[in-house]
Coordinates of C-alpha atoms in Angstrom, one line a residue:
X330 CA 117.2 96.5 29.3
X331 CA 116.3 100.2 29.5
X332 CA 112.5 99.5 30.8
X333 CA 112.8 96.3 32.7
X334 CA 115.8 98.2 34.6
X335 CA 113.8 101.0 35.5
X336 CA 110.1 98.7 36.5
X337 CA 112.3 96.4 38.7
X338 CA 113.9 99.8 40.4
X339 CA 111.1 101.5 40.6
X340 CA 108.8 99.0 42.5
X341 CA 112.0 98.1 44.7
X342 CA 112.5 101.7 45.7
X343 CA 109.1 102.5 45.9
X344 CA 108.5 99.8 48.1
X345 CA 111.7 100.8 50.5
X346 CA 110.5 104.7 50.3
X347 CA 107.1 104.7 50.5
X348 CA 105.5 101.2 50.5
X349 CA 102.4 100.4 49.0
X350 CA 102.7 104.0 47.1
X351 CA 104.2 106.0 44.5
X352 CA 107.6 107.9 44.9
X353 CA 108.8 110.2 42.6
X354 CA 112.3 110.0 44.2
X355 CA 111.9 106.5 43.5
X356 CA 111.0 107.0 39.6
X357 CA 113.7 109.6 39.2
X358 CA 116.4 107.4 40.7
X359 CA 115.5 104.3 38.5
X360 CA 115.5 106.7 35.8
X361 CA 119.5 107.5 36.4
X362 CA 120.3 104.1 36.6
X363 CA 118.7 102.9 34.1
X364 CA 119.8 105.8 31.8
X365 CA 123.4 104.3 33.0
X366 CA 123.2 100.9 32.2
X367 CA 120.9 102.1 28.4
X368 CA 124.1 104.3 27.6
X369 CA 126.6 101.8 28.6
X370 CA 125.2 99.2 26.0
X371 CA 124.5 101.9 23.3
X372 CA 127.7 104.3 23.5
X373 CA 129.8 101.5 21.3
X374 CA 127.4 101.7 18.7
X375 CA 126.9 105.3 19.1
X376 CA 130.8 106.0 18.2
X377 CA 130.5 103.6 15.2
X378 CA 127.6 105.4 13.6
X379 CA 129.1 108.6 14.3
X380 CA 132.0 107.5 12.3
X381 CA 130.1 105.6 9.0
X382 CA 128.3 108.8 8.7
X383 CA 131.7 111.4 8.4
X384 CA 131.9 112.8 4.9
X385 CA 134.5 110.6 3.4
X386 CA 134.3 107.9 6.1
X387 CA 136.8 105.0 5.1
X388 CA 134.1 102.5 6.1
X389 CA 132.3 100.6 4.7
X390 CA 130.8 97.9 7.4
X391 CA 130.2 98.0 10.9
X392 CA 132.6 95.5 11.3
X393 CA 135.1 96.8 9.7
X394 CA 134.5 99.8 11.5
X395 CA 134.6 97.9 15.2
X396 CA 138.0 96.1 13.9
X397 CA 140.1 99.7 13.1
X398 CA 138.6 101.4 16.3
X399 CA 139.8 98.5 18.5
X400 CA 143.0 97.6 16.6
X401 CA 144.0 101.4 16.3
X402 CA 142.9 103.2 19.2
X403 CA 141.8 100.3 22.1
X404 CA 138.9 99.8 23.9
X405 CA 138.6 103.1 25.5
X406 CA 137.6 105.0 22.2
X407 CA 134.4 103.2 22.4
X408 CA 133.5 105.2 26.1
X409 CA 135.5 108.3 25.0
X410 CA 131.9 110.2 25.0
X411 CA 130.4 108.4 27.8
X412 CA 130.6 110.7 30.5
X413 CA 129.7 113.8 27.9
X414 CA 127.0 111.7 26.9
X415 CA 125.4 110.9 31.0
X416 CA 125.8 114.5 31.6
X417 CA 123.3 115.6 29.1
X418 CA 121.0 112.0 29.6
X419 CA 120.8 111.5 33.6
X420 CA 118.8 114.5 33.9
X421 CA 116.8 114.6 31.0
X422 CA 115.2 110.8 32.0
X423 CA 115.2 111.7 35.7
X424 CA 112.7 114.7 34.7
X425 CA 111.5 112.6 31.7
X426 CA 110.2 109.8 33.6
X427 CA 109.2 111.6 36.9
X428 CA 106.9 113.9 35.0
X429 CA 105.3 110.8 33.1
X430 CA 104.7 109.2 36.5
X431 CA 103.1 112.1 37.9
X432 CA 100.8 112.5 34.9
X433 CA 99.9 109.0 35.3
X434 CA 98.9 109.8 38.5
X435 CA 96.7 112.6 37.4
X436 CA 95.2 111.6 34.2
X437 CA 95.1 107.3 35.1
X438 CA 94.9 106.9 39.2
X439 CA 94.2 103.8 38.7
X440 CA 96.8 103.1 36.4
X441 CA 94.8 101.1 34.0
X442 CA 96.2 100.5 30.2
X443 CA 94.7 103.7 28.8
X444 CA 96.3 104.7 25.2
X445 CA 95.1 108.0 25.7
X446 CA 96.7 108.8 29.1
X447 CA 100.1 107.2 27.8
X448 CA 100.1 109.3 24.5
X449 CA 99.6 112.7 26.6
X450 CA 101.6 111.9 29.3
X451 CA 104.9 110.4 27.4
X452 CA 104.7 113.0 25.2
X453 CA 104.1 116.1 28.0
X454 CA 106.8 114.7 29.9
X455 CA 109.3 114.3 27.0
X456 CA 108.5 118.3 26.0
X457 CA 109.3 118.8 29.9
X458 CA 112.7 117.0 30.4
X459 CA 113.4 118.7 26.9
X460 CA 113.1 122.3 28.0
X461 CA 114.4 121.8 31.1
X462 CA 117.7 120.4 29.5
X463 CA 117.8 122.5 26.5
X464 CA 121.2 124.6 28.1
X465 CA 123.2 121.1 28.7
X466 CA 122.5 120.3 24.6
X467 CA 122.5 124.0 23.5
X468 CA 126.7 123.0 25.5
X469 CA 126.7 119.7 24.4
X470 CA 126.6 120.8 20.6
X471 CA 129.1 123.6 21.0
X472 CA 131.5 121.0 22.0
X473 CA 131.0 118.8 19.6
X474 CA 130.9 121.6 16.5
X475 CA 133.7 123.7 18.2
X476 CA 131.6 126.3 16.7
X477 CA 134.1 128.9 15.0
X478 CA 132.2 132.2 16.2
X479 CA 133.1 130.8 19.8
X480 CA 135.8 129.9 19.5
X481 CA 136.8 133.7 18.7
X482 CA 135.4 134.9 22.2
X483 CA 137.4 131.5 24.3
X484 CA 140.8 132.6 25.5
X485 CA 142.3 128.9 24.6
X486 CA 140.9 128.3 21.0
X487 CA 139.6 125.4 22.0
X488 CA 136.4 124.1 24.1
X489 CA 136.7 121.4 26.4
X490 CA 134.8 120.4 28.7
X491 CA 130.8 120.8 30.0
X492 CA 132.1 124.1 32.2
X493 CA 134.2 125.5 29.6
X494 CA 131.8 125.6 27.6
X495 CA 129.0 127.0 29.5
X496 CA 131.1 129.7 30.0
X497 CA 131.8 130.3 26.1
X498 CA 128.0 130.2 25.8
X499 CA 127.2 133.0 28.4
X500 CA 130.2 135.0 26.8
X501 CA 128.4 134.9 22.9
X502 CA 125.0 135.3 24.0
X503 CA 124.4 135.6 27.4
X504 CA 121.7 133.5 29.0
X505 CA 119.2 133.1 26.4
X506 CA 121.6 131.3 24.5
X507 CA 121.5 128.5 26.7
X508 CA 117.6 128.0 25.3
X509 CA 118.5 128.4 21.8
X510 CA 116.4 125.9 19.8
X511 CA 114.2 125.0 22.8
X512 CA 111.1 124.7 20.5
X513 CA 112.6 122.5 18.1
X514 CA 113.9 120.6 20.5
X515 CA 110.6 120.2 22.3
X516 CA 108.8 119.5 19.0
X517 CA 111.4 117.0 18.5
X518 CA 111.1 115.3 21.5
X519 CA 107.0 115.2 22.1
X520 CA 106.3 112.1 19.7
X521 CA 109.9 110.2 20.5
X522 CA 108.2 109.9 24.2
X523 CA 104.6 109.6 23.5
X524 CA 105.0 106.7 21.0
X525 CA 108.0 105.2 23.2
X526 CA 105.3 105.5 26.3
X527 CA 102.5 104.0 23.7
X528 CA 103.7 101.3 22.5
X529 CA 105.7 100.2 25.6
X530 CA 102.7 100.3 27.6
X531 CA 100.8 98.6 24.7
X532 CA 102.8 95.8 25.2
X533 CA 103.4 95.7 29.0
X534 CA 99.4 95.6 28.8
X535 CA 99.3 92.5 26.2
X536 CA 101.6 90.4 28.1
X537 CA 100.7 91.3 31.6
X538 CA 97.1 90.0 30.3
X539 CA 98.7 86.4 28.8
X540 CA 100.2 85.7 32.0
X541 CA 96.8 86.4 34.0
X542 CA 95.1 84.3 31.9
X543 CA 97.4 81.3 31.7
X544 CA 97.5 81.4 35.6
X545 CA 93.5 81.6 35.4
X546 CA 94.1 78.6 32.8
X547 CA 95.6 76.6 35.2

């Protein structure tokens, strides 16, 4: 869902913006939607991990899981996070895949199937987005934690909310915090994107050459 949303985008904004070429507009906005549509499916399944892995979780099965979150708390518990969760991922995936593209263009004009080129540029582009997004994670956590040192320096006692708590993070440690664990979080990210750019492109390569040579075939 998440790559053939963002190919079929990409070529159908490309074409509209500039035709025949490459647009990075184009690659960032497929990126967003894509990201939408990825998070939309997944955010369910997020919440029930989330929950089977709380220190004394009551559950025991997924299904079991799915059943009391529905039966208890309706369907809306399952997209509580959702908005939280497109905050931090729209613009990490907008950077993420307009940096890959543009590497692409440097390191494989052509845009042959290149393992090299994929491994390099997935995983340059993933250390990218990753920076560039550390301060919306470094937030992200904080409101998720409700880190207690904090929560001493907000006036409420309580964080809520992506502006709330950028606030509450300049007030502890000024703007540095905001790139607290940057390097762990690039190191983190570097292999997720090169292999997810390797082996997608493996396989984009493997059937794109079974359908030229049934065609030839025929």
């Amino acid at each position: 869902l998440y790559f053939a949303c963002y190919e079929k985008l990409k070529k159908t904004l490309s074409d509209v913006i500039h035709a025949g070429g490459n647009s990075h507009v184009a690659n960032g906005a497929a990126g967003c939607v894509a990201t939408l549509l990825h998070d939309a499916a997944m955010n369910p399944a997020e919440v029930v991990k989330q929950r089977m892995q709380m220190y004394n979780s009551p559950y025991q099965r997924v299904t079991d899981c799915v059943r009391a979150v529905w039966r208890n708390e309706g369907a809306g518990a399952f997209y509580r996070s959702y908005t939280t969760q497109l905050t931090m991922n729209i613009p990490f995936q907008a950077i993420h895949f307009m940096t890959y593209e543009f590497l692409q263009e440097q390191l494989n004009p052509h845009r042959q199937y290149n393992p090299g080129s994929h491994m390099v540029s997935g995983a340059c582009a993933g250390a990218v987005a990753a920076a560039a997004t550390t301060p919306l994670d470094v937030c992200k956590t904080l409101l998720n934690t409700q880190e207690s040192l904090a929560l001493s320096s907000n006036i409420s006692g309580h964080i809520t909310g992506m502006a709330n708590a950028f606030r509450t993070v300049y007030q502890v440690g000024g703007v540095t915090a905001y790139f607290r664990g940057v390097q762990a979080r690039v190191i983190y990210q570097m292999p997720s994107t090169a292999i997810a750019w390797s082996v997608y492109e493996f396989f984009k390569y493997i059937l794109t050459k079974r359908q030229e040579e049934r065609r030839a075939g025929k």
